Amino acid sequence: MKQGILAQTKPFIGQSRQSIRQNADCVVMVPPKEFGFNAQTAQDNEFQTRSSLDQGTLRAQAMHEFDAMVSGLRAEGVQVVEFDYPLSETQTPDAVFPNNWFSTTQDGVFFSFPMACENRREEVKPDALVSTLAQAGRVVKQQDSLVQYVEQGSFLESTGVMVMDHLSKTIYAGLSQRCERESLQDYAERIGYPHVVSFQTQLPSNQPVYHTNVMMAVGERFAVICLEAIPDYERRFVAKSLAKSKQVIDITIEQMNQFCGNILQLETVTGDKVIAMSKSAYMAFSPAQRKQLASHGKLLPFDVSTIESIGGGSVRCMLGEVFLPQS
């Protein structure tokens, strides 16, 4: 797959003809009961910072932020499925970010993904989550997995590294050690998305952005993106692709560092649009940008400052979208 080129994937024979939705009305959230600084992910996640707090205090603060976010989303009419995952011998400090290891489709397919960091692979518990989803009235008709790519050293951390425009069946992906071309192309073919827009990214440190969903978000009719983080030779191509059907809201590196790109548009049970984001992201958007976003849905800012600073991920990372049909 060449850089800066819209890659064409093979047609998907079993593709559903049902109406395509951009936004989920149900999300999976995982309580941060083992939350902490993850030294493994910190190797390439520049958004993480260490804390002087003791582990008990840290987890209590993270749990408070988590509970408030769950309550807030439910109060707005978004279905939240809490996955109180079974513990194992290896601790999972990043389990609060479930969107990195699974995804779902409207056809009822549940995918599991290859994680780059060893302790994050312990989070991948598809059978347990499928059972929890069934109890919540969401039907998994088929399971599929790309976990085998771990053996090849090829990783693809789900909607952390892939930002989807479901309406145009386009995947946007910033390439990094957590997003390899081979597994990316394989997934696009499996779900029948004919367009993959892959590109390089670069932070001021010259390192790539570890997850695409930190620098961009795609809603039904808008896209937030830090074009500054994309090299000149690809920036215009990515922006042009988004502008075909979206209002493009460009954010700066400084705004990206406040997680302005890590937001997610959702639907309520009544079909209303809401946009979940962190309080820090909300405050970092300019008044004009907030007005633009508010035209696409009610803005829902949540204070997840502990999870953001220690975990290096924000609100969107905490939300695993569920597109599965209801039973």
Coordinates of C-alpha atoms in Angstrom, one line a residue:
M1 CA 0.0 0.0 0.0
K2 CA 1.7 3.2 -1.1
Q3 CA 1.9 6.2 1.1
G4 CA -0.6 8.9 0.3
I5 CA -2.6 6.7 -2.0
L6 CA -6.2 5.5 -1.6
A7 CA -5.7 1.8 -1.6
Q8 CA -8.4 -0.4 -3.1
T9 CA -9.3 -3.6 -1.3
K10 CA -11.0 -6.7 -2.7
P11 CA -14.8 -6.8 -2.8
F12 CA -16.5 -8.4 0.2
I13 CA -18.9 -11.0 -1.0
G14 CA -20.9 -11.3 2.2
Q15 CA -21.3 -7.6 2.7
S16 CA -24.6 -6.6 4.3
R17 CA -27.0 -4.4 2.3
Q18 CA -28.6 -2.9 5.4
S19 CA -28.5 0.8 6.1
I20 CA -25.0 1.8 7.2
R21 CA -24.6 3.8 10.4
Q22 CA -21.7 6.0 11.3
N23 CA -22.5 6.2 15.0
A24 CA -23.0 3.5 17.6
D25 CA -25.7 3.8 20.2
C26 CA -24.0 1.3 22.5
V27 CA -20.5 1.2 24.0
V28 CA -18.4 -1.2 26.0
M29 CA -16.5 0.3 29.0
V30 CA -14.1 -1.5 31.3
P31 CA -13.6 -0.5 34.9
P32 CA -10.0 0.6 35.7
K33 CA -9.5 -1.9 38.6
E34 CA -5.9 -2.5 37.7
F35 CA -5.2 0.9 36.3
G36 CA -1.6 2.4 36.5
F37 CA 1.3 3.6 34.6
N38 CA 2.2 1.1 31.8
A39 CA 5.9 1.1 31.2
Q40 CA 5.5 -1.1 28.1
T41 CA 3.2 1.3 26.3
A42 CA 5.2 4.3 27.4
Q43 CA 8.0 3.3 25.0
D44 CA 6.0 4.9 22.2
N45 CA 3.2 6.8 23.9
E46 CA 4.4 10.3 24.6
F47 CA 1.1 11.2 26.2
Q48 CA 1.8 9.2 29.4
T49 CA 3.2 10.7 32.6
R50 CA 4.2 9.1 35.8
S51 CA 2.4 9.9 39.0
S52 CA 3.6 10.3 42.6
L53 CA 0.3 9.0 43.9
D54 CA 0.2 5.6 45.6
Q55 CA -1.5 2.9 43.6
G56 CA -4.6 2.8 45.8
T57 CA -5.3 6.5 45.5
L58 CA -4.6 6.4 41.8
R59 CA -7.0 3.6 41.1
A60 CA -9.7 5.2 43.3
Q61 CA -9.4 8.5 41.3
A62 CA -9.6 6.6 38.0
M63 CA -12.6 4.6 39.2
H64 CA -14.4 7.8 40.2
E65 CA -13.8 9.3 36.7
F66 CA -14.9 6.1 35.1
D67 CA -18.1 5.8 37.1
A68 CA -19.0 9.4 36.4
M69 CA -18.5 8.9 32.7
V70 CA -20.7 5.8 32.7
S71 CA -23.5 7.6 34.5
G72 CA -23.2 10.6 32.3
L73 CA -23.5 8.6 29.1
R74 CA -26.4 6.6 30.4
A75 CA -28.2 9.7 31.5
E76 CA -28.0 11.0 27.9
G77 CA -29.5 7.7 26.5
V78 CA -26.4 5.9 25.4
Q79 CA -26.3 2.2 26.3
V80 CA -23.2 1.4 28.3
V81 CA -22.1 -2.3 28.7
E82 CA -19.7 -2.6 31.6
F83 CA -17.2 -5.4 31.0
D84 CA -15.9 -6.5 34.5
Y85 CA -13.3 -8.7 32.9
P86 CA -11.8 -11.7 34.7
L87 CA -8.4 -11.2 36.2
S88 CA -5.3 -13.1 35.3
E89 CA -1.8 -13.4 36.7
T90 CA -0.5 -10.5 34.4
Q91 CA -2.0 -7.2 35.4
T92 CA -3.6 -5.1 32.7
P93 CA -3.1 -1.4 33.6
D94 CA -4.6 -0.2 30.3
A95 CA -7.8 -2.4 30.3
V96 CA -9.8 0.8 30.7
F97 CA -9.1 1.4 26.9
P98 CA -11.0 -1.5 25.3
N99 CA -11.4 0.0 21.9
N100 CA -7.8 -1.1 21.1
W101 CA -8.5 -4.9 21.1
F102 CA -11.9 -5.5 19.6
S103 CA -14.4 -4.1 17.1
T104 CA -17.9 -5.0 15.9
T105 CA -20.0 -4.7 12.8
Q106 CA -23.6 -4.3 12.0
D107 CA -23.6 -7.7 10.5
G108 CA -22.9 -9.2 13.9
V109 CA -19.2 -9.9 13.5
F110 CA -16.9 -9.5 16.5
F111 CA -13.2 -9.0 15.7
S112 CA -10.2 -9.4 18.0
F113 CA -6.9 -7.7 17.2
P114 CA -3.2 -8.1 17.7
M115 CA -1.8 -5.8 20.4
A116 CA 1.8 -4.6 20.2
C117 CA 2.6 -4.7 23.9
E118 CA 2.7 -8.0 25.7
N119 CA 0.8 -7.0 28.8
R120 CA -2.0 -5.5 26.7
R121 CA -2.5 -8.9 25.0
E122 CA -3.8 -10.1 28.3
E123 CA -6.8 -7.8 27.8
V124 CA -8.0 -9.7 24.8
K125 CA -10.8 -11.8 26.2
P126 CA -13.3 -12.3 23.3
D127 CA -15.4 -15.1 24.7
A128 CA -16.0 -13.3 28.0
L129 CA -16.9 -10.1 26.3
V130 CA -19.2 -11.8 23.8
S131 CA -21.0 -13.4 26.7
T132 CA -21.4 -10.1 28.4
L133 CA -22.7 -8.5 25.2
A134 CA -25.2 -11.3 24.8
Q135 CA -26.5 -10.6 28.4
A136 CA -26.9 -7.0 27.3
G137 CA -29.0 -8.0 24.3
R138 CA -26.4 -7.6 21.6
V139 CA -26.0 -10.5 19.2
V140 CA -22.7 -11.8 18.0
K141 CA -23.3 -14.0 14.9
Q142 CA -19.7 -14.7 14.1
Q143 CA -16.2 -14.2 15.7
D144 CA -13.1 -13.4 13.6
S145 CA -9.6 -12.6 14.7
L146 CA -6.4 -11.1 13.5
V147 CA -4.5 -12.0 16.7
Q148 CA -2.3 -14.5 14.7
Y149 CA -0.4 -11.5 13.3
V150 CA 1.3 -11.2 16.6
E151 CA 3.5 -14.1 15.6
Q152 CA 4.6 -12.2 12.5
G153 CA 5.3 -9.0 14.5
S154 CA 2.5 -7.2 12.7
F155 CA 0.1 -5.3 14.9
L156 CA -3.2 -3.6 14.4
E157 CA -4.8 -2.0 17.5
S158 CA -8.3 -1.8 16.3
T159 CA -10.1 1.6 16.4
G160 CA -7.1 3.0 18.2
V161 CA -5.1 3.0 15.0
M162 CA -8.1 3.0 12.5
V163 CA -10.5 5.8 12.4
M164 CA -13.5 4.8 10.3
D165 CA -15.8 6.7 8.0
H166 CA -18.4 4.0 7.8
L167 CA -20.6 5.9 5.4
S168 CA -18.0 6.0 2.7
K169 CA -16.4 2.7 3.8
T170 CA -13.0 4.4 4.3
I171 CA -10.4 3.6 6.9
Y172 CA -8.0 6.4 7.9
A173 CA -4.8 5.0 9.6
G174 CA -1.6 6.7 10.7
L175 CA 1.1 4.1 10.2
S176 CA 3.3 3.1 13.3
Q177 CA 4.6 0.0 15.0
R178 CA 1.0 -0.4 16.3
C179 CA -0.5 -0.2 12.8
E180 CA 1.2 -2.4 10.2
R181 CA 0.2 -2.3 6.5
E182 CA -0.3 -6.0 6.1
S183 CA -2.8 -6.5 8.9
L184 CA -4.5 -3.2 8.1
Q185 CA -5.1 -4.3 4.5
D186 CA -6.3 -7.7 5.7
Y187 CA -8.9 -6.2 8.0
A188 CA -10.2 -3.8 5.4
E189 CA -10.8 -6.8 3.0
R190 CA -12.5 -8.8 5.7
I191 CA -15.1 -6.0 6.4
G192 CA -15.4 -5.0 2.8
Y193 CA -14.1 -1.5 3.1
P194 CA -12.7 -0.6 -0.4
H195 CA -10.8 2.5 0.7
V196 CA -7.8 2.7 3.0
V197 CA -6.1 6.1 3.5
S198 CA -2.9 5.4 5.3
F199 CA -0.3 8.1 6.0
Q200 CA 2.8 8.9 8.1
T201 CA 2.6 11.1 11.2
Q202 CA 5.3 13.0 13.0
L203 CA 5.4 14.6 16.4
P204 CA 7.8 17.4 17.4
S205 CA 10.0 14.6 18.8
N206 CA 10.1 13.1 15.3
Q207 CA 8.3 10.0 16.6
P208 CA 5.0 8.9 15.0
V209 CA 1.6 9.4 16.8
Y210 CA 1.1 6.1 18.6
H211 CA -2.6 5.9 17.8
T212 CA -4.5 7.6 15.0
N213 CA -7.6 8.3 17.2
V214 CA -5.4 10.7 19.3
M215 CA -5.0 13.0 16.3
M216 CA -8.3 12.6 14.5
A217 CA -12.0 11.7 14.8
V218 CA -14.7 11.2 12.2
G219 CA -18.3 11.8 12.8
E220 CA -21.3 11.6 10.5
R221 CA -20.8 15.0 8.9
F222 CA -17.6 16.3 10.5
A223 CA -14.0 15.3 11.0
V224 CA -11.5 16.6 13.6
I225 CA -7.8 16.2 12.6
C226 CA -4.4 17.5 13.5
L227 CA -3.1 18.1 9.9
E228 CA 0.0 19.6 11.4
A229 CA 1.1 16.1 12.5
I230 CA 1.0 14.8 8.9
P231 CA 4.0 15.4 6.6
D232 CA 3.4 18.0 3.9
Y233 CA 3.5 15.5 1.0
E234 CA 0.5 13.6 2.4
R235 CA -1.4 16.3 4.4
R236 CA -3.3 17.7 1.4
F237 CA -4.3 14.2 0.2
V238 CA -5.8 13.3 3.6
A239 CA -7.6 16.6 4.0
K240 CA -9.0 16.4 0.5
S241 CA -10.4 12.9 1.2
L242 CA -12.1 14.0 4.4
A243 CA -13.5 17.2 2.8
K244 CA -15.5 15.2 0.3
S245 CA -18.2 14.6 2.8
K246 CA -17.2 16.2 6.1
Q247 CA -16.8 19.6 7.7
V248 CA -13.1 19.5 8.6
I249 CA -12.0 21.0 11.9
D250 CA -8.2 21.4 12.0
I251 CA -6.6 21.3 15.4
T252 CA -3.0 22.2 16.4
I253 CA -0.4 19.9 18.0
E254 CA -1.1 21.7 21.3
Q255 CA -4.8 20.9 21.0
M256 CA -4.0 17.3 20.1
N257 CA -1.9 17.1 23.3
Q258 CA -5.1 18.0 25.2
F259 CA -6.9 15.2 23.4
C260 CA -9.0 17.3 21.1
G261 CA -8.7 14.6 18.5
N262 CA -9.8 11.8 20.9
I263 CA -13.5 12.4 20.8
L264 CA -16.4 10.3 19.6
Q265 CA -19.8 11.0 18.1
L266 CA -22.5 8.6 19.4
E267 CA -26.3 8.2 19.2
T268 CA -28.8 7.9 22.0
V269 CA -31.6 5.4 22.1
T270 CA -33.9 8.1 20.6
G271 CA -31.5 8.8 17.7
D272 CA -30.1 12.1 19.0
K273 CA -26.4 12.8 18.4
V274 CA -23.9 13.4 21.2
I275 CA -20.2 14.0 21.1
A276 CA -18.2 12.5 24.0
M277 CA -14.9 14.2 24.9
S278 CA -12.7 15.0 27.9
K279 CA -13.0 18.2 29.9
S280 CA -9.4 19.1 28.9
A281 CA -10.3 18.6 25.2
Y282 CA -13.5 20.7 25.6
M283 CA -11.5 23.6 27.2
A284 CA -8.8 23.4 24.6
F285 CA -11.2 23.8 21.6
S286 CA -11.6 27.4 20.6
P287 CA -15.1 28.8 21.1
A288 CA -15.6 28.7 17.3
Q289 CA -14.6 25.1 17.1
R290 CA -16.9 24.2 20.0
K291 CA -19.7 26.0 18.1
Q292 CA -18.9 23.9 15.0
L293 CA -18.9 20.7 16.9
A294 CA -22.1 21.5 18.8
S295 CA -23.9 21.8 15.4
H296 CA -23.3 18.0 15.1
G297 CA -24.5 16.9 18.5
K298 CA -24.6 17.8 22.2
L299 CA -21.1 18.1 23.6
L300 CA -20.5 15.8 26.6
P301 CA -17.3 16.7 28.4
F302 CA -16.0 14.3 31.1
D303 CA -13.3 14.9 33.6
V304 CA -10.9 12.0 33.1
S305 CA -7.7 13.9 34.0
T306 CA -6.2 11.0 36.0
I307 CA -6.8 8.4 33.2
E308 CA -5.6 10.9 30.6
S309 CA -2.3 11.8 32.2
I310 CA -1.3 8.4 33.5
G311 CA -2.8 6.2 30.8
G312 CA -2.0 8.5 27.8
G313 CA -5.5 8.0 26.4
S314 CA -8.8 9.8 26.8
V315 CA -12.5 9.5 26.4
R316 CA -12.6 8.0 22.9
C317 CA -10.0 5.3 24.0
M318 CA -12.4 4.3 26.8
L319 CA -15.3 3.6 24.5
G320 CA -15.5 0.4 22.5
E321 CA -18.3 0.9 19.9
V322 CA -21.0 -1.8 19.6
F323 CA -22.7 -1.9 16.2
L324 CA -24.1 -5.4 16.8
P325 CA -27.8 -6.1 16.2
Q326 CA -30.1 -6.3 19.2
S327 CA -31.6 -9.6 20.2

